[in-house]
Short mmCIF file of C-alpha atoms in Angstrom, two decimals:
data_model
loop_
_atom_site.label_atom_id
_atom_site.label_comp_id
_atom_site.label_asym_id
_atom_site.label_seq_id
_atom_site.Cartn_x
_atom_site.Cartn_y
_atom_site.Cartn_z
CA MET A 1377 0.00 0.00 0.00
CA ARG A 1378 1.23 3.45 -0.85
CA LEU A 1379 0.39 6.83 0.57
CA ARG A 1380 0.49 9.85 -1.70
CA PHE A 1381 0.61 13.25 -0.03
CA LEU A 1382 -0.70 16.62 -1.23
CA PRO A 1383 1.34 18.85 1.07
CA LEU A 1384 1.22 22.26 -0.61
CA ILE A 1385 -0.74 24.65 1.61
CA CYS A 1386 -1.45 28.30 1.02
CA SER A 1387 -3.54 30.71 3.07
CA PHE A 1388 -5.71 33.50 1.81
CA ALA A 1389 -7.05 36.26 4.00
CA LEU A 1390 -10.26 37.90 2.94
CA THR A 1391 -8.67 41.33 2.83
CA LEU A 1392 -5.16 40.47 1.73
CA VAL A 1393 -3.62 38.94 -1.36
CA GLY A 1394 -1.97 35.62 -0.47
CA CYS A 1395 0.33 33.66 -2.74
CA GLY A 1396 1.07 34.45 -6.37
CA SER A 1397 -0.09 37.52 -8.22
CA THR A 1398 -1.01 40.65 -6.32
CA GLN A 1399 -3.81 41.46 -8.77
CA GLU A 1400 -7.21 40.11 -7.80
CA SER A 1401 -9.39 38.49 -10.47
CA PRO A 1402 -13.14 39.02 -10.47
CA SER A 1403 -14.71 36.35 -8.28
CA VAL A 1404 -18.22 36.39 -9.78
CA VAL A 1405 -18.99 35.32 -13.34
CA ASP A 1406 -22.71 35.71 -13.99
CA SER A 1407 -23.97 34.66 -17.41
CA SER A 1408 -27.64 34.52 -16.48
CA PRO A 1409 -29.99 35.65 -19.24
CA GLY A 1410 -30.87 39.05 -17.85
CA PHE A 1411 -30.74 39.90 -14.18
CA SER A 1412 -34.10 38.78 -12.85
CA GLN A 1413 -35.22 39.20 -9.29
CA GLU A 1414 -34.78 35.45 -8.80
CA SER A 1415 -31.21 35.58 -10.09
CA ARG A 1416 -30.39 38.39 -7.73
CA GLN A 1417 -31.76 36.33 -4.86
CA VAL A 1418 -29.60 33.37 -5.86
CA ASN A 1419 -26.57 35.66 -6.02
CA VAL A 1420 -27.14 36.57 -2.38
CA LEU A 1421 -26.89 32.89 -1.40
CA PHE A 1422 -23.32 32.77 -2.68
CA ASP A 1423 -22.22 36.29 -1.83
CA ALA A 1424 -19.80 35.12 0.86
CA TYR A 1425 -17.77 33.24 -1.76
CA THR A 1426 -17.15 36.43 -3.71
CA GLN A 1427 -15.36 38.18 -0.86
CA GLY A 1428 -11.61 38.09 -1.47
CA ARG A 1429 -9.95 35.07 -2.99
CA GLN A 1430 -11.55 31.77 -2.01
CA PRO A 1431 -13.08 28.69 -3.63
CA GLY A 1432 -16.77 28.66 -4.38
CA CYS A 1433 -19.54 27.20 -6.53
CA ALA A 1434 -21.01 27.23 -10.02
CA VAL A 1435 -24.81 27.13 -10.30
CA ALA A 1436 -27.34 26.59 -13.07
CA VAL A 1437 -31.13 26.71 -12.92
CA VAL A 1438 -33.30 25.50 -15.81
CA ASP A 1439 -37.04 26.12 -16.09
CA GLU A 1440 -39.01 24.57 -18.97
CA GLY A 1441 -35.84 24.20 -20.99
CA LYS A 1442 -34.70 27.77 -20.48
CA VAL A 1443 -31.57 28.56 -18.49
CA VAL A 1444 -32.88 31.14 -16.06
CA HIS A 1445 -29.73 31.37 -13.95
CA LYS A 1446 -26.13 30.46 -14.68
CA ALA A 1447 -23.34 31.91 -12.59
CA ALA A 1448 -20.08 31.10 -10.84
CA TYR A 1449 -18.90 32.47 -7.52
CA GLY A 1450 -15.36 32.34 -6.20
CA HIS A 1451 -12.17 30.95 -7.66
CA ALA A 1452 -11.19 27.83 -9.56
CA SER A 1453 -7.54 28.25 -8.58
CA LEU A 1454 -6.38 30.07 -5.48
CA ASP A 1455 -2.76 29.53 -6.49
CA HIS A 1456 -3.21 31.51 -9.70
CA SER A 1457 -6.25 33.67 -8.86
CA VAL A 1458 -8.38 32.16 -11.66
CA PRO A 1459 -12.12 32.76 -11.21
CA LEU A 1460 -14.72 30.05 -11.64
CA ASN A 1461 -16.92 30.20 -14.72
CA ALA A 1462 -19.47 28.06 -16.55
CA ASP A 1463 -16.68 26.12 -18.30
CA SER A 1464 -14.71 25.31 -15.13
CA MET A 1465 -14.26 21.54 -14.86
CA PHE A 1466 -15.39 19.94 -11.59
CA ARG A 1467 -15.13 16.41 -10.35
CA VAL A 1468 -18.81 15.86 -9.49
CA ALA A 1469 -18.31 12.78 -7.31
CA SER A 1470 -21.41 10.58 -6.97
CA LEU A 1471 -23.33 12.39 -9.68
CA SER A 1472 -21.18 10.02 -11.74
CA LYS A 1473 -23.30 7.06 -10.63
CA GLN A 1474 -26.11 7.94 -13.02
CA PHE A 1475 -23.63 7.63 -15.90
CA THR A 1476 -22.38 4.23 -14.71
CA ALA A 1477 -25.98 3.08 -14.29
CA ALA A 1478 -26.97 4.42 -17.71
CA ALA A 1479 -23.96 2.71 -19.29
CA LEU A 1480 -24.98 -0.57 -17.65
CA ALA A 1481 -28.53 -0.14 -18.96
CA LEU A 1482 -27.21 0.40 -22.50
CA ALA A 1483 -25.03 -2.69 -22.21
CA ALA A 1484 -28.15 -4.60 -21.15
CA GLU A 1485 -30.08 -3.25 -24.15
CA ASP A 1486 -27.26 -4.46 -26.38
CA GLY A 1487 -27.55 -7.95 -24.89
CA LEU A 1488 -24.13 -7.80 -23.25
CA VAL A 1489 -25.39 -8.12 -19.69
CA ASP A 1490 -28.49 -9.30 -17.82
CA LEU A 1491 -29.39 -7.07 -14.89
CA ASP A 1492 -31.07 -9.99 -13.12
CA ALA A 1493 -28.11 -12.33 -13.53
CA PRO A 1494 -25.71 -12.91 -10.62
CA ILE A 1495 -22.65 -10.71 -10.66
CA GLY A 1496 -20.51 -13.85 -10.59
CA ARG A 1497 -21.42 -14.48 -14.23
CA TYR A 1498 -19.28 -11.44 -15.09
CA LEU A 1499 -16.84 -11.28 -12.16
CA PRO A 1500 -16.42 -14.98 -11.29
CA ASN A 1501 -13.58 -14.55 -8.78
CA LEU A 1502 -15.51 -12.54 -6.18
CA HIS A 1503 -16.34 -13.92 -2.73
CA PRO A 1504 -18.63 -16.99 -3.05
CA ARG A 1505 -21.53 -15.21 -1.29
CA THR A 1506 -21.07 -12.10 -3.40
CA ARG A 1507 -21.07 -14.05 -6.66
CA GLN A 1508 -24.71 -15.09 -6.18
CA ILE A 1509 -26.15 -11.57 -5.88
CA PRO A 1510 -28.05 -10.15 -8.92
CA LEU A 1511 -26.56 -7.11 -10.63
CA ARG A 1512 -29.75 -5.16 -10.00
CA PHE A 1513 -29.08 -5.26 -6.25
CA PHE A 1514 -25.71 -3.57 -6.76
CA LEU A 1515 -27.38 -0.99 -8.98
CA THR A 1516 -29.88 -0.09 -6.24
CA HIS A 1517 -27.52 -0.27 -3.20
CA THR A 1518 -29.38 -3.31 -1.84
CA ALA A 1519 -26.64 -5.93 -2.29
CA GLY A 1520 -25.52 -5.69 1.34
CA PHE A 1521 -22.36 -3.63 0.92
CA ALA A 1522 -21.41 -0.14 2.06
CA GLY A 1523 -18.62 2.34 1.33
CA PHE A 1524 -15.03 1.56 0.45
CA GLU A 1525 -13.65 1.94 3.97
CA GLU A 1526 -16.46 -0.01 5.64
CA SER A 1527 -16.20 -2.86 3.14
CA LEU A 1528 -12.42 -3.17 3.30
CA GLN A 1529 -11.69 -2.52 7.00
CA PRO A 1530 -11.49 -6.24 7.90
CA HIS A 1531 -8.90 -6.82 5.18
CA VAL A 1532 -6.56 -3.82 5.10
CA LYS A 1533 -5.00 -1.26 7.43
CA GLY A 1534 -3.14 2.00 6.87
CA ILE A 1535 0.64 1.97 6.71
CA THR A 1536 0.88 2.68 10.45
CA GLY A 1537 -1.88 0.27 11.41
CA GLU A 1538 -4.73 2.77 11.58
CA PRO A 1539 -8.02 2.31 9.67
CA VAL A 1540 -7.76 3.21 6.01
CA THR A 1541 -9.14 6.46 4.63
CA PHE A 1542 -9.60 6.69 0.88
CA GLY A 1543 -10.02 9.75 -1.29
CA THR A 1544 -7.08 11.91 -0.27
CA GLY A 1545 -5.19 9.55 2.03
CA ASP A 1546 -4.38 5.86 1.55
CA TYR A 1547 -3.72 4.77 -1.99
CA LEU A 1548 -4.65 1.66 -3.96
CA THR A 1549 -4.63 1.17 -7.71
CA PRO A 1550 -7.94 0.03 -9.23
CA ASP A 1551 -6.55 -3.50 -9.62
CA GLU A 1552 -5.35 -3.54 -5.99
CA LEU A 1553 -8.78 -2.40 -4.86
CA TYR A 1554 -10.43 -5.13 -6.92
CA GLU A 1555 -8.15 -7.83 -5.52
CA LEU A 1556 -8.98 -6.76 -1.96
CA SER A 1557 -12.69 -6.49 -2.76
CA ARG A 1558 -12.72 -10.15 -3.76
CA LEU A 1559 -12.39 -10.99 -0.06
CA THR A 1560 -15.50 -9.01 0.83
CA ALA A 1561 -18.79 -10.70 1.69
CA PRO A 1562 -22.09 -8.84 2.05
CA MET A 1563 -22.56 -7.15 5.41
CA SER A 1564 -26.33 -7.80 5.38
CA ASP A 1565 -28.64 -10.10 3.49
CA PRO A 1566 -28.92 -9.04 -0.18
CA GLY A 1567 -32.20 -7.34 -0.93
CA GLU A 1568 -32.93 -6.79 2.74
CA ARG A 1569 -32.32 -3.05 2.94
CA PHE A 1570 -30.85 -0.02 1.23
CA THR A 1571 -27.22 0.71 2.20
CA TYR A 1572 -25.48 3.33 0.08
CA SER A 1573 -22.50 1.60 -1.49
CA ASN A 1574 -19.59 3.02 -3.45
CA MET A 1575 -18.14 -0.50 -3.59
CA SER A 1576 -21.19 -1.72 -5.52
CA TYR A 1577 -20.72 0.89 -8.23
CA PHE A 1578 -16.99 0.16 -8.46
CA TRP A 1579 -17.92 -3.44 -9.23
CA LEU A 1580 -20.53 -2.36 -11.77
CA GLY A 1581 -17.83 -0.37 -13.54
CA ARG A 1582 -15.70 -3.52 -13.70
CA VAL A 1583 -18.64 -5.48 -15.10
CA ILE A 1584 -19.12 -2.92 -17.88
CA GLU A 1585 -15.43 -3.04 -18.73
CA ARG A 1586 -15.50 -6.86 -18.80
CA VAL A 1587 -18.54 -7.25 -21.07
CA THR A 1588 -17.72 -4.37 -23.44
CA ASP A 1589 -13.96 -4.96 -23.57
CA GLU A 1590 -13.49 -1.20 -23.19
CA PRO A 1591 -12.28 1.03 -20.36
CA LEU A 1592 -15.26 2.58 -18.60
CA ARG A 1593 -13.94 6.00 -19.58
CA GLN A 1594 -14.08 5.09 -23.26
CA TYR A 1595 -17.43 3.30 -23.16
CA ILE A 1596 -19.23 6.11 -21.32
CA ALA A 1597 -17.73 8.68 -23.69
CA ARG A 1598 -18.80 6.72 -26.76
CA LYS A 1599 -22.28 5.74 -25.62
CA LEU A 1600 -23.33 8.70 -23.45
CA LEU A 1601 -21.13 11.79 -23.39
CA VAL A 1602 -20.43 12.23 -27.10
CA PRO A 1603 -24.05 11.49 -28.14
CA ALA A 1604 -25.20 14.10 -25.58
CA GLY A 1605 -22.72 16.64 -26.97
CA MET A 1606 -20.58 16.58 -23.80
CA ARG A 1607 -17.25 16.43 -25.59
CA ARG A 1608 -15.21 18.07 -22.81
CA SER A 1609 -16.59 15.82 -20.05
CA PHE A 1610 -14.92 12.52 -19.20
CA ILE A 1611 -14.47 9.80 -16.61
CA SER A 1612 -11.14 10.52 -14.95
CA ASP A 1613 -9.18 7.28 -14.55
CA ASN A 1614 -5.90 9.09 -13.92
CA ALA A 1615 -5.79 11.35 -10.87
CA ASP A 1616 -2.58 12.97 -12.16
CA GLU A 1617 -3.80 13.96 -15.61
CA VAL A 1618 -3.81 17.58 -16.71
CA ILE A 1619 -7.36 18.96 -16.86
CA PRO A 1620 -7.74 22.27 -18.71
CA ASP A 1621 -9.97 24.70 -16.80
CA ARG A 1622 -9.83 22.50 -13.69
CA ALA A 1623 -11.60 23.77 -10.59
CA THR A 1624 -9.15 22.71 -7.91
CA ALA A 1625 -10.78 21.47 -4.70
CA TYR A 1626 -10.01 23.07 -1.33
CA SER A 1627 -10.81 22.51 2.32
CA PRO A 1628 -10.60 25.13 5.07
CA LEU A 1629 -7.35 24.92 6.98
CA GLU A 1630 -8.16 23.77 10.51
CA LYS A 1631 -5.66 26.14 12.09
CA SER A 1632 -7.11 29.17 10.33
CA PRO A 1633 -8.72 31.32 13.04
CA ASP A 1634 -11.26 32.96 10.73
CA GLY A 1635 -11.75 30.23 8.12
CA SER A 1636 -10.06 32.24 5.40
CA ALA A 1637 -7.16 29.86 4.77
CA PHE A 1638 -7.43 26.79 2.58
CA GLU A 1639 -5.45 23.75 1.52
CA ARG A 1640 -5.82 21.74 -1.63
CA SER A 1641 -7.85 18.56 -1.20
CA GLU A 1642 -7.87 16.56 -4.42
CA THR A 1643 -8.28 12.82 -4.80
CA ASN A 1644 -5.22 10.65 -5.36
CA LEU A 1645 -7.24 7.69 -6.65
CA ASP A 1646 -7.84 6.41 -10.18
CA TRP A 1647 -10.98 4.45 -9.28
CA VAL A 1648 -14.03 4.70 -11.53
CA GLY A 1649 -17.64 3.57 -11.39
CA ALA A 1650 -18.74 5.16 -8.12
CA ASN A 1651 -17.38 8.60 -8.98
CA ALA A 1652 -14.89 10.25 -11.37
CA LEU A 1653 -16.98 12.23 -13.85
CA VAL A 1654 -15.34 15.57 -14.65
CA THR A 1655 -17.70 18.11 -16.20
CA SER A 1656 -18.79 21.75 -16.22
CA LEU A 1657 -22.02 23.72 -15.92
CA ASN A 1658 -22.25 24.16 -19.69
CA GLU A 1659 -21.60 20.47 -20.31
CA PHE A 1660 -24.01 19.21 -17.65
CA LEU A 1661 -26.77 21.36 -19.12
CA LEU A 1662 -26.57 19.04 -22.13
CA TRP A 1663 -27.03 15.99 -19.91
CA ASP A 1664 -30.00 17.55 -18.12
CA GLU A 1665 -31.62 18.12 -21.51
CA GLN A 1666 -31.62 14.34 -21.99
CA PHE A 1667 -34.31 14.14 -19.31
CA ARG A 1668 -36.47 16.56 -21.35
CA LYS A 1669 -35.78 15.60 -24.95
CA PRO A 1670 -33.86 12.33 -24.93
CA THR A 1671 -31.79 11.29 -27.91
CA ILE A 1672 -29.72 8.40 -26.50
CA GLY A 1673 -30.45 4.70 -26.94
CA PRO A 1674 -32.42 2.65 -29.50
CA ASP A 1675 -35.66 4.04 -28.03
CA PRO A 1676 -34.59 7.32 -26.37
CA GLN A 1677 -37.85 8.01 -24.53
CA ALA A 1678 -38.03 4.47 -23.15
CA PHE A 1679 -34.40 4.71 -22.09
CA ARG A 1680 -35.02 8.01 -20.31
CA ASP A 1681 -38.07 6.55 -18.56
CA LEU A 1682 -36.02 3.57 -17.43
CA LEU A 1683 -33.33 5.78 -15.90
CA VAL A 1684 -35.88 7.56 -13.66
CA SER A 1685 -37.92 4.47 -12.78
CA ARG A 1686 -37.94 3.43 -9.12
CA GLN A 1687 -36.06 0.17 -8.65
CA ALA A 1688 -35.90 0.01 -4.85
CA ASP A 1689 -37.23 1.79 -1.76
CA LEU A 1690 -34.81 3.42 0.67
CA GLU A 1691 -36.90 2.19 3.58
CA ASN A 1692 -38.83 -1.04 3.18
CA ASP A 1693 -41.59 0.15 5.50
CA LYS A 1694 -42.06 3.44 3.61
CA PRO A 1695 -42.77 2.56 -0.04
CA ASP A 1696 -44.17 6.07 -0.63
CA GLY A 1697 -40.91 7.69 0.46
CA ALA A 1698 -37.66 8.12 -1.43
CA GLY A 1699 -36.40 5.37 -3.68
CA TYR A 1700 -33.51 4.65 -5.99
CA ALA A 1701 -33.57 4.40 -9.76
CA PHE A 1702 -30.55 4.15 -12.10
CA GLY A 1703 -27.89 6.08 -10.20
CA LEU A 1704 -30.50 8.62 -9.07
CA TYR A 1705 -32.73 8.99 -6.04
CA VAL A 1706 -36.43 9.35 -6.83
CA LYS A 1707 -39.10 10.95 -4.68
CA ASP A 1708 -42.64 12.22 -5.04
CA ASN A 1709 -43.53 15.65 -3.74
CA ASP A 1710 -47.18 16.43 -2.90
CA THR A 1711 -46.88 19.86 -4.50
CA TYR A 1712 -44.38 19.52 -7.33
CA GLY A 1713 -44.69 15.87 -8.26
CA PRO A 1714 -41.87 13.37 -8.90
CA SER A 1715 -38.22 14.35 -8.77
CA VAL A 1716 -34.85 12.72 -9.37
CA TYR A 1717 -31.75 13.89 -7.56
CA HIS A 1718 -28.30 13.00 -6.29
CA ARG A 1719 -25.56 14.52 -4.17
CA GLY A 1720 -21.82 14.09 -4.55
CA SER A 1721 -18.92 14.36 -2.10
CA TRP A 1722 -15.36 13.30 -2.83
CA ALA A 1723 -12.20 14.92 -1.50
CA ALA A 1724 -13.29 18.57 -1.16
CA TYR A 1725 -15.69 18.55 -4.12
CA ARG A 1726 -19.39 18.92 -3.38
CA SER A 1727 -22.23 18.71 -5.90
CA ILE A 1728 -25.98 18.29 -6.16
CA TYR A 1729 -28.37 17.76 -9.07
CA LYS A 1730 -32.15 17.78 -8.90
CA ARG A 1731 -34.88 17.73 -11.52
CA TYR A 1732 -38.63 17.96 -10.94
CA LEU A 1733 -40.01 15.92 -13.81
CA ARG A 1734 -43.60 17.22 -13.91
CA GLU A 1735 -42.62 20.83 -13.26
CA ASP A 1736 -39.84 20.65 -15.89
CA PHE A 1737 -37.52 22.42 -13.46
CA ALA A 1738 -33.93 21.56 -12.61
CA TYR A 1739 -30.88 22.96 -10.90
CA PHE A 1740 -27.36 21.81 -10.17
CA ILE A 1741 -24.57 23.12 -8.02
CA PHE A 1742 -20.89 22.24 -8.38
CA CYS A 1743 -18.52 23.39 -5.63
CA ASN A 1744 -14.76 23.18 -5.17
CA ARG A 1745 -14.91 23.63 -1.41
CA SER A 1746 -15.86 21.16 1.31
CA ASP A 1747 -17.66 23.51 3.71
CA VAL A 1748 -20.67 24.41 1.57
CA ASP A 1749 -24.17 23.76 2.98
CA ARG A 1750 -25.79 22.19 -0.06
CA GLU A 1751 -29.05 21.32 1.64
CA GLN A 1752 -29.71 24.87 2.80
CA ILE A 1753 -28.78 26.37 -0.56
CA SER A 1754 -30.84 23.81 -2.47
CA GLN A 1755 -33.92 24.50 -0.40
CA ALA A 1756 -33.44 28.24 -0.89
CA ILE A 1757 -33.23 27.84 -4.67
CA GLU A 1758 -36.43 25.79 -4.70
CA ASP A 1759 -38.17 28.39 -2.56
CA ILE A 1760 -37.05 31.20 -4.87
CA TYR A 1761 -38.22 29.59 -8.11
CA LEU A 1762 -40.99 27.19 -7.06
CA GLY A 1763 -42.44 28.94 -4.04
CA SER A 1764 -44.93 30.91 -6.09
CA ARG A 1765 -46.25 27.71 -7.72
CA SER A 1766 -47.37 26.03 -4.50
#
């Protein structure tokens, strides 16, 4: 096991220029069509990120196919004082799962995989109990597994004997992770309950690679990203690759008395399946459009309907509550109808995507800082744009 460090730390006071150039760049890039009252209200939500030089968020709101708000707040690079904009490239963490799930669904449509077949048909060297579990259970987080650390704790320790921490700490190659995962048995009975599982989606990525004979990065690009017009987006299977327009991720420095100092917090892992999509506001707008006017798959509308169809309930005793579809949560709202959504957290990246299907309303937020309150901001955005409809 290897440990890769990201030691470079730089502090930035709100009123002083820190490292690098002494000339401040603008920290707000607003490309909203017009400056509506709603857009001004959204700007207030992110105003703190525009003070001085600090990381921030990029936000888009879409109503009936029209982009009614698109803006970026804060900086993509604190080292070089580069502001965020609608083309800044973020690692959107678990928003990637909907792409893995969609890729699996396309492979199933092509007859390459059976979602109700046991995973052992495609990955025969997994643990004997794991081999018997249907693929669909991994897709819906009901296979009995949890996150990477929880699944691997019995089998691996950090270099000094402490529990492993993945993302920015302990390091395994994808093949090393797979070899360790072969030792892992389900932690609960398959199909018994929903347990959010990054490990499950890592395995699904391996299944796709096995049956298509392509790297997941290449298959998702060919079958999903390019057909959607997302030619700059990609699955990052190399944590060290150069990414033009990268939004570097930052966490507040614990020793900073006023929270104005940050350190870089990027992943050191090349794992794909559970997360790894790199995209921008402008690119993700093209993906969101697939839920309005689908063009992907042999029968695009049927494929879109499949992706948002409930496959499992989060709580077995609450079938009317939230559920899980293909890499997306699903939930009915008494006022606004059905919605699909997902959150993402990896290293210091934070993201959220939500679409109300009946209302034809969507928003997404990509952040390159770990201390953002996504839930509060999301609720505020819904109140601003949907409050008058209730």
